[in-house]
Amino acid sequence: MSAPVYTRVALIGLGLIASSMFWAMKRGGLAGEVTGFAKSGASRETARRIGLCDRVCDSVAEAVADADLVVLCVPVGAMGAVAKEIAPHLKVGATVTDVGSVKRDVIDTVGPHLPEGVHFVPAHPLAGTEHSGPESGFAELFDNRWCLLVPVEDSDPDAVAKLRALWEGMGANVDEMDADHHDLVLAVTSHTPHLIAYTMVGVADDLRRVTDSEVIKYSAAGFRDFTRIAASDPTMWRDVFLTNKDATLEILGRFTEELFALQRAIRTGDGEHLHEYFTRTREIRRGIIEAGQDTAAPNFGREAPKA
Ligand code: NAP
């Protein structure tokens, strides 16, 4: 077990990411005391019941008072308002970070609220599940996953190094990236795929009305994987699309062009085009497995569902 990286950490928002951070920090002995705050009394009660956080506070001011690190773990659309609320209560020398899935918008909405003498180091762990809430977290969520630090222009190098040590202690591999590049990369790897999954499940839902329960009954791996992604938290994903608008629309435009090309290949019977395309995409899957970011086991290593 390593020495604590921070004496006092405050987690604002107590959902999947915050609860996983808490368990991972406890596992690694990375924080002296962890306080927590969630918007609803129900989430705070759940947190107290399951021992999530050393101290669950009933106000955001109490949670951040005297904290060395404050982590904003709320939906991206709520980050600015939360930053405004915590600002007067932050300790001089504290670091404020976040875990939001979009970075430019968070920098623009949070940054202006933070007082002099408080360090701001935005971050984004590339790890998650379709579950949300205080009971969904687990210590291993970040193991061997990437966490991208997105320092702002005047981020203090020592504050960045300390946050890196925390994420590495929680099991993550850490890289640094510029905010706009982050948002474009994530539009390709996460945001647009989620939109496509939401759309496909929506289409199948329309079809289900026609074919009764066949879509559910015969839901094979491809569709089941879409439904898992499309079960992700509606608030979080609404905010992702509203705040990463330009990059998502750019990638969606390219996606639509490729889709039309494949559509034409199917209509004209151009098997060569389809085969070449699928060979190229298969290589991408191989690369992900070789990089240790997924399993090569059939069906993602899951057991076959009971008939
Ligand atoms: P979550 O499980 O839905 O939890 C969100 C938490 O934020 C809840 O505890 C909620 O409180 C709280 N909250 C919402 N608005 C608030 C406000 N105005 N003030 C205080 N607390 C507020 O969400 P999550 O999956 O952990 O996501 C949190 C952040 O991490 C998001 O910015 C998301 O983009 C990012 N992220 C998510 C994933 C993922 O796969 N889920 C991966 C990487 C990054 P109540 O429970 O009281 O409503």
Coordinates of C-alpha atoms and ligand atoms in Angstrom, one line a residue:
M1 CA 0.0 0.0 0.0
S2 CA 1.4 3.4 -1.0
A3 CA 1.5 6.6 1.2
P4 CA -1.6 8.8 0.8
V5 CA -1.3 11.1 -2.2
Y6 CA -3.8 13.6 -0.7
T7 CA -4.7 14.2 2.9
R8 CA -8.3 15.1 2.1
V9 CA -10.3 14.4 -1.0
A10 CA -13.9 15.6 -1.7
L11 CA -16.0 13.8 -4.2
I12 CA -18.9 15.9 -5.5
G13 CA -21.5 13.6 -7.1
L14 CA -21.6 10.1 -5.8
G15 CA -22.4 8.0 -8.9
L16 CA -20.5 5.3 -10.8
I17 CA -17.2 7.2 -11.2
A18 CA -17.1 8.8 -7.7
S19 CA -17.9 5.5 -6.0
S20 CA -15.3 3.6 -8.0
M21 CA -12.7 6.3 -7.2
F22 CA -13.5 6.0 -3.5
W23 CA -13.1 2.2 -3.5
A24 CA -9.9 2.4 -5.6
M25 CA -8.5 5.1 -3.3
K26 CA -9.2 2.9 -0.3
R27 CA -7.7 -0.1 -2.0
G28 CA -4.5 1.8 -2.6
G29 CA -4.4 3.9 0.6
L30 CA -4.2 7.0 -1.6
A31 CA -6.3 9.4 0.5
G32 CA -6.4 10.2 4.2
E33 CA -10.0 11.2 4.5
V34 CA -12.6 11.2 1.7
T35 CA -15.8 13.3 2.0
G36 CA -18.7 13.1 -0.4
F37 CA -21.8 15.0 -1.5
A38 CA -24.6 14.1 -3.8
K39 CA -27.5 16.3 -4.9
S40 CA -30.3 14.1 -3.5
G41 CA -30.9 13.0 0.0
A42 CA -31.6 9.5 -1.3
S43 CA -28.1 9.1 -2.8
R44 CA -26.5 10.5 0.3
E45 CA -28.5 8.0 2.4
T46 CA -27.4 5.1 0.2
A47 CA -23.8 6.3 0.4
R48 CA -24.0 6.3 4.2
R49 CA -25.6 2.9 4.3
I50 CA -22.9 1.2 2.1
G51 CA -19.9 3.0 3.7
L52 CA -19.2 5.0 0.6
C53 CA -16.9 7.9 1.7
D54 CA -15.5 8.4 5.2
R55 CA -18.0 11.3 5.7
V56 CA -21.0 12.0 3.6
C57 CA -21.9 15.7 3.9
D58 CA -25.3 17.4 3.6
S59 CA -23.9 20.5 1.9
V60 CA -21.3 20.9 -0.8
A61 CA -19.6 23.7 1.2
E62 CA -19.0 21.2 4.1
A63 CA -17.7 18.6 1.7
V64 CA -15.1 20.8 0.1
A65 CA -14.0 22.7 3.2
D66 CA -10.3 22.0 3.8
A67 CA -10.0 19.5 0.9
D68 CA -6.7 19.2 -0.9
L69 CA -8.4 17.7 -3.9
V70 CA -12.0 18.3 -5.1
V71 CA -13.3 15.9 -7.8
L72 CA -16.3 17.0 -9.7
C73 CA -18.1 13.8 -10.6
V74 CA -21.4 15.2 -11.8
P75 CA -22.9 15.2 -15.4
V76 CA -21.1 17.6 -17.7
G77 CA -24.0 20.0 -17.9
A78 CA -24.0 20.5 -14.1
M79 CA -20.2 21.2 -13.8
G80 CA -20.4 25.0 -14.1
A81 CA -23.1 25.4 -11.5
V82 CA -21.3 23.1 -9.1
A83 CA -18.0 25.0 -9.6
K84 CA -19.8 28.3 -8.8
E85 CA -21.3 26.8 -5.6
I86 CA -18.0 25.4 -4.3
A87 CA -15.7 28.3 -5.3
P88 CA -16.1 30.4 -2.1
H89 CA -15.4 27.4 0.1
L90 CA -12.2 26.1 -1.5
K91 CA -8.9 26.1 0.4
V92 CA -6.0 28.1 -1.1
G93 CA -3.6 25.6 -2.7
A94 CA -6.4 23.0 -3.3
T95 CA -6.6 21.3 -6.7
V96 CA -10.0 21.0 -8.5
T97 CA -10.3 18.3 -11.1
D98 CA -13.3 16.6 -12.8
V99 CA -14.0 13.3 -14.5
G100 CA -16.3 14.7 -17.3
S101 CA -16.5 13.0 -20.6
V102 CA -16.1 16.3 -22.5
K103 CA -13.3 18.6 -21.8
R104 CA -13.5 21.9 -23.7
D105 CA -17.0 22.7 -22.3
V106 CA -15.9 21.8 -18.7
I107 CA -12.8 24.0 -19.0
D108 CA -14.9 26.9 -20.3
T109 CA -17.7 26.6 -17.7
V110 CA -15.7 25.6 -14.6
G111 CA -12.4 27.6 -15.0
P112 CA -13.9 31.1 -14.7
H113 CA -15.4 30.3 -11.3
L114 CA -12.2 29.1 -9.6
P115 CA -10.5 31.6 -7.4
E116 CA -6.8 32.6 -7.4
G117 CA -4.6 30.1 -5.7
V118 CA -6.7 27.1 -6.6
H119 CA -5.2 24.7 -9.2
F120 CA -7.4 23.4 -12.0
V121 CA -6.5 20.1 -13.7
P122 CA -9.3 18.6 -15.8
A123 CA -9.3 14.8 -16.3
H124 CA -11.3 12.0 -17.9
P125 CA -11.0 8.3 -17.0
L126 CA -11.8 6.2 -20.0
A127 CA -13.6 3.6 -18.1
G128 CA -17.3 3.0 -17.3
T129 CA -20.2 0.7 -17.4
E130 CA -23.9 1.3 -18.3
H131 CA -24.7 1.4 -14.6
S132 CA -25.0 4.6 -12.5
G133 CA -25.6 5.7 -8.9
P134 CA -23.7 5.2 -5.6
E135 CA -24.0 1.4 -5.6
S136 CA -22.6 0.8 -9.1
G137 CA -18.9 1.5 -8.3
F138 CA -16.1 -1.0 -7.8
A139 CA -12.4 -0.6 -7.0
E140 CA -11.1 -2.3 -10.2
L141 CA -13.0 -0.1 -12.7
F142 CA -9.8 1.9 -13.7
D143 CA -7.3 -1.0 -13.7
N144 CA -5.3 -0.9 -16.9
R145 CA -7.7 1.7 -18.4
W146 CA -6.5 5.1 -19.6
C147 CA -7.1 8.3 -17.7
L148 CA -6.5 11.5 -19.8
L149 CA -5.3 14.6 -18.0
V150 CA -6.1 17.8 -19.9
P151 CA -4.1 20.5 -18.1
V152 CA -5.2 24.1 -18.8
E153 CA -2.7 26.7 -19.9
D154 CA -1.6 27.7 -16.3
S155 CA -2.0 24.3 -14.6
D156 CA 0.6 23.9 -11.9
P157 CA 3.1 21.1 -12.9
D158 CA 3.2 19.9 -9.2
A159 CA -0.6 19.7 -9.1
V160 CA -0.6 17.8 -12.4
A161 CA 2.1 15.4 -11.1
K162 CA 0.1 14.7 -7.9
L163 CA -3.1 14.0 -9.8
R164 CA -1.2 11.7 -12.1
A165 CA 0.1 9.8 -9.1
L166 CA -3.5 9.4 -7.8
W167 CA -4.8 8.0 -11.0
E168 CA -1.8 5.7 -11.4
G169 CA -2.4 4.5 -7.8
M170 CA -6.0 3.7 -8.8
G171 CA -4.7 1.4 -11.5
A172 CA -5.0 3.7 -14.5
N173 CA -2.4 4.4 -17.3
V174 CA -2.2 8.2 -17.6
D175 CA -1.6 10.4 -20.6
E176 CA -1.9 14.1 -21.2
M177 CA -3.9 15.6 -24.1
D178 CA -5.1 18.9 -25.4
A179 CA -8.9 19.6 -24.7
D180 CA -10.0 20.0 -28.4
H181 CA -8.1 16.9 -29.5
H182 CA -9.6 15.0 -26.5
D183 CA -13.1 15.9 -27.6
L184 CA -12.5 14.8 -31.2
V185 CA -10.9 11.5 -30.2
L186 CA -13.7 10.8 -27.8
A187 CA -16.3 11.7 -30.4
V188 CA -14.8 8.8 -32.5
T189 CA -14.2 6.2 -29.8
S190 CA -17.2 6.8 -27.5
H191 CA -19.7 9.5 -28.2
T192 CA -20.7 8.7 -31.8
P193 CA -20.8 4.9 -31.1
H194 CA -23.2 5.6 -28.3
L195 CA -25.4 7.6 -30.5
I196 CA -25.4 4.8 -33.1
A197 CA -26.3 2.3 -30.4
Y198 CA -29.2 4.5 -29.2
T199 CA -30.4 4.8 -32.7
M200 CA -30.2 1.1 -33.5
V201 CA -32.1 0.1 -30.3
G202 CA -34.7 2.8 -31.1
V203 CA -35.1 1.3 -34.6
A204 CA -35.5 -2.2 -33.2
D205 CA -38.0 -0.9 -30.7
D206 CA -40.1 0.3 -33.6
L207 CA -39.8 -3.0 -35.2
R208 CA -40.7 -4.8 -32.0
R209 CA -44.2 -3.3 -32.3
V210 CA -44.6 -5.1 -35.6
T211 CA -43.0 -8.4 -34.8
D212 CA -44.2 -8.6 -31.2
S213 CA -41.3 -10.0 -29.0
E214 CA -39.0 -11.4 -31.7
V215 CA -36.4 -8.7 -31.4
I216 CA -36.0 -9.4 -27.7
K217 CA -36.4 -13.2 -28.0
Y218 CA -33.8 -13.6 -30.8
S219 CA -31.6 -10.8 -29.8
A220 CA -28.1 -12.0 -30.8
A221 CA -24.8 -10.7 -29.7
G222 CA -24.7 -7.6 -32.0
F223 CA -28.0 -6.3 -30.9
R224 CA -27.5 -7.2 -27.3
D225 CA -24.3 -5.2 -27.2
F226 CA -26.1 -2.2 -28.6
T227 CA -28.8 -2.5 -25.9
R228 CA -26.1 -2.6 -23.2
I229 CA -24.6 0.7 -24.4
A230 CA -28.1 2.2 -25.0
A231 CA -29.0 1.5 -21.3
S232 CA -26.4 4.2 -20.3
D233 CA -27.6 7.1 -18.1
P234 CA -29.8 9.5 -20.2
T235 CA -28.7 12.6 -18.3
M236 CA -25.0 12.0 -18.7
W237 CA -25.4 11.2 -22.4
R238 CA -27.7 14.1 -23.2
D239 CA -25.1 16.4 -21.7
V240 CA -22.2 14.8 -23.7
F241 CA -24.0 15.5 -27.0
L242 CA -25.0 19.0 -26.0
T243 CA -21.5 19.9 -24.9
N244 CA -19.4 18.0 -27.6
K245 CA -21.6 19.2 -30.4
D246 CA -19.1 20.1 -33.1
A247 CA -16.8 17.1 -32.8
T248 CA -19.8 14.7 -32.6
L249 CA -21.5 16.3 -35.7
E250 CA -18.2 16.1 -37.6
I251 CA -17.8 12.4 -36.9
L252 CA -21.5 11.7 -37.5
G253 CA -21.1 13.4 -40.9
R254 CA -18.3 11.1 -41.9
F255 CA -20.2 8.1 -40.5
T256 CA -23.2 8.9 -42.7
E257 CA -21.0 9.2 -45.8
E258 CA -19.4 5.8 -45.1
L259 CA -22.8 4.3 -44.4
F260 CA -24.1 5.6 -47.8
A261 CA -21.0 4.0 -49.5
L262 CA -21.8 0.6 -47.8
Q263 CA -25.4 1.0 -48.7
R264 CA -24.5 1.5 -52.3
A265 CA -22.1 -1.5 -52.3
I266 CA -24.9 -3.7 -51.0
R267 CA -27.4 -2.4 -53.6
T268 CA -24.9 -2.8 -56.5
G269 CA -23.6 -6.2 -55.2
D270 CA -20.1 -4.8 -54.8
G271 CA -18.8 -7.7 -52.6
E272 CA -15.2 -6.6 -53.1
H273 CA -15.9 -3.3 -51.4
L274 CA -17.7 -4.9 -48.5
H275 CA -14.9 -7.5 -48.0
E276 CA -12.1 -4.9 -48.1
Y277 CA -14.0 -2.7 -45.6
F278 CA -14.7 -5.6 -43.2
T279 CA -11.0 -6.7 -43.4
R280 CA -9.9 -3.3 -42.4
T281 CA -12.3 -3.1 -39.5
R282 CA -11.2 -6.5 -38.2
E283 CA -7.7 -5.2 -38.0
I284 CA -8.8 -2.4 -35.7
R285 CA -10.4 -5.0 -33.3
R286 CA -7.1 -6.9 -33.3
G287 CA -5.2 -3.7 -32.4
I288 CA -7.5 -3.1 -29.5
I289 CA -6.9 -6.6 -28.1
E290 CA -3.1 -6.4 -28.7
A291 CA -3.1 -3.1 -26.7
G292 CA -4.7 -5.0 -23.8
Q293 CA -7.9 -2.9 -23.9
D294 CA -10.3 -5.9 -24.4
T295 CA -10.4 -9.7 -24.3
A296 CA -10.0 -11.9 -27.3
A297 CA -12.4 -14.5 -25.7
P298 CA -15.6 -15.1 -27.8
N299 CA -18.6 -12.9 -26.8
F300 CA -16.3 -10.6 -24.7
G301 CA -15.6 -13.5 -22.3
R302 CA -19.2 -13.6 -21.2
E303 CA -21.1 -16.8 -20.5
A304 CA -23.8 -17.7 -23.0
P305 CA -27.2 -16.5 -21.7
K306 CA -29.6 -19.1 -20.4
A307 CA -32.1 -20.2 -23.0
Ligands
NAP1 P1 -23.9 8.9 -12.2 O1 -23.6 7.5 -11.7 O2 -25.2 9.2 -12.9 O3 -23.8 9.9 -11.0 C1 -23.9 11.3 -11.1 C2 -23.9 11.9 -9.7 O4 -23.9 13.3 -9.8 C3 -25.0 11.5 -8.8 O5 -24.6 11.2 -7.5 C4 -25.9 12.8 -8.8 O6 -26.6 13.0 -7.6 C5 -24.8 13.8 -8.9 N1 -25.3 15.1 -9.4 C6 -26.0 15.4 -10.5 N2 -26.2 16.8 -10.6 C7 -25.6 17.3 -9.4 C8 -25.5 18.6 -8.9 N3 -26.0 19.6 -9.6 N4 -24.9 18.8 -7.7 C9 -24.4 17.7 -7.0 N5 -24.4 16.4 -7.5 C10 -25.1 16.2 -8.7 O7 -22.8 9.5 -13.1 P2 -21.3 8.9 -13.5 O8 -21.5 7.8 -14.5 O9 -20.5 8.6 -12.3 O10 -20.8 10.2 -14.3 C11 -20.2 11.2 -13.7 C12 -19.3 12.0 -14.6 O11 -18.3 11.1 -15.1 C13 -20.0 12.6 -15.8 O12 -19.5 13.9 -16.1 C14 -19.6 11.6 -17.0 O13 -19.6 12.3 -18.2 C15 -18.3 11.1 -16.5 N6 -17.9 9.8 -17.0 C16 -18.8 8.8 -17.0 C17 -18.4 7.5 -17.4 C18 -19.4 6.4 -17.5 O14 -19.2 5.5 -18.2 N7 -20.5 6.4 -16.7 C19 -17.1 7.3 -17.8 C20 -16.2 8.3 -17.7 C21 -16.6 9.6 -17.3 P3 -28.0 12.2 -7.3 O15 -27.7 10.8 -7.2 O16 -28.4 12.8 -6.0 O17 -28.9 12.6 -8.5

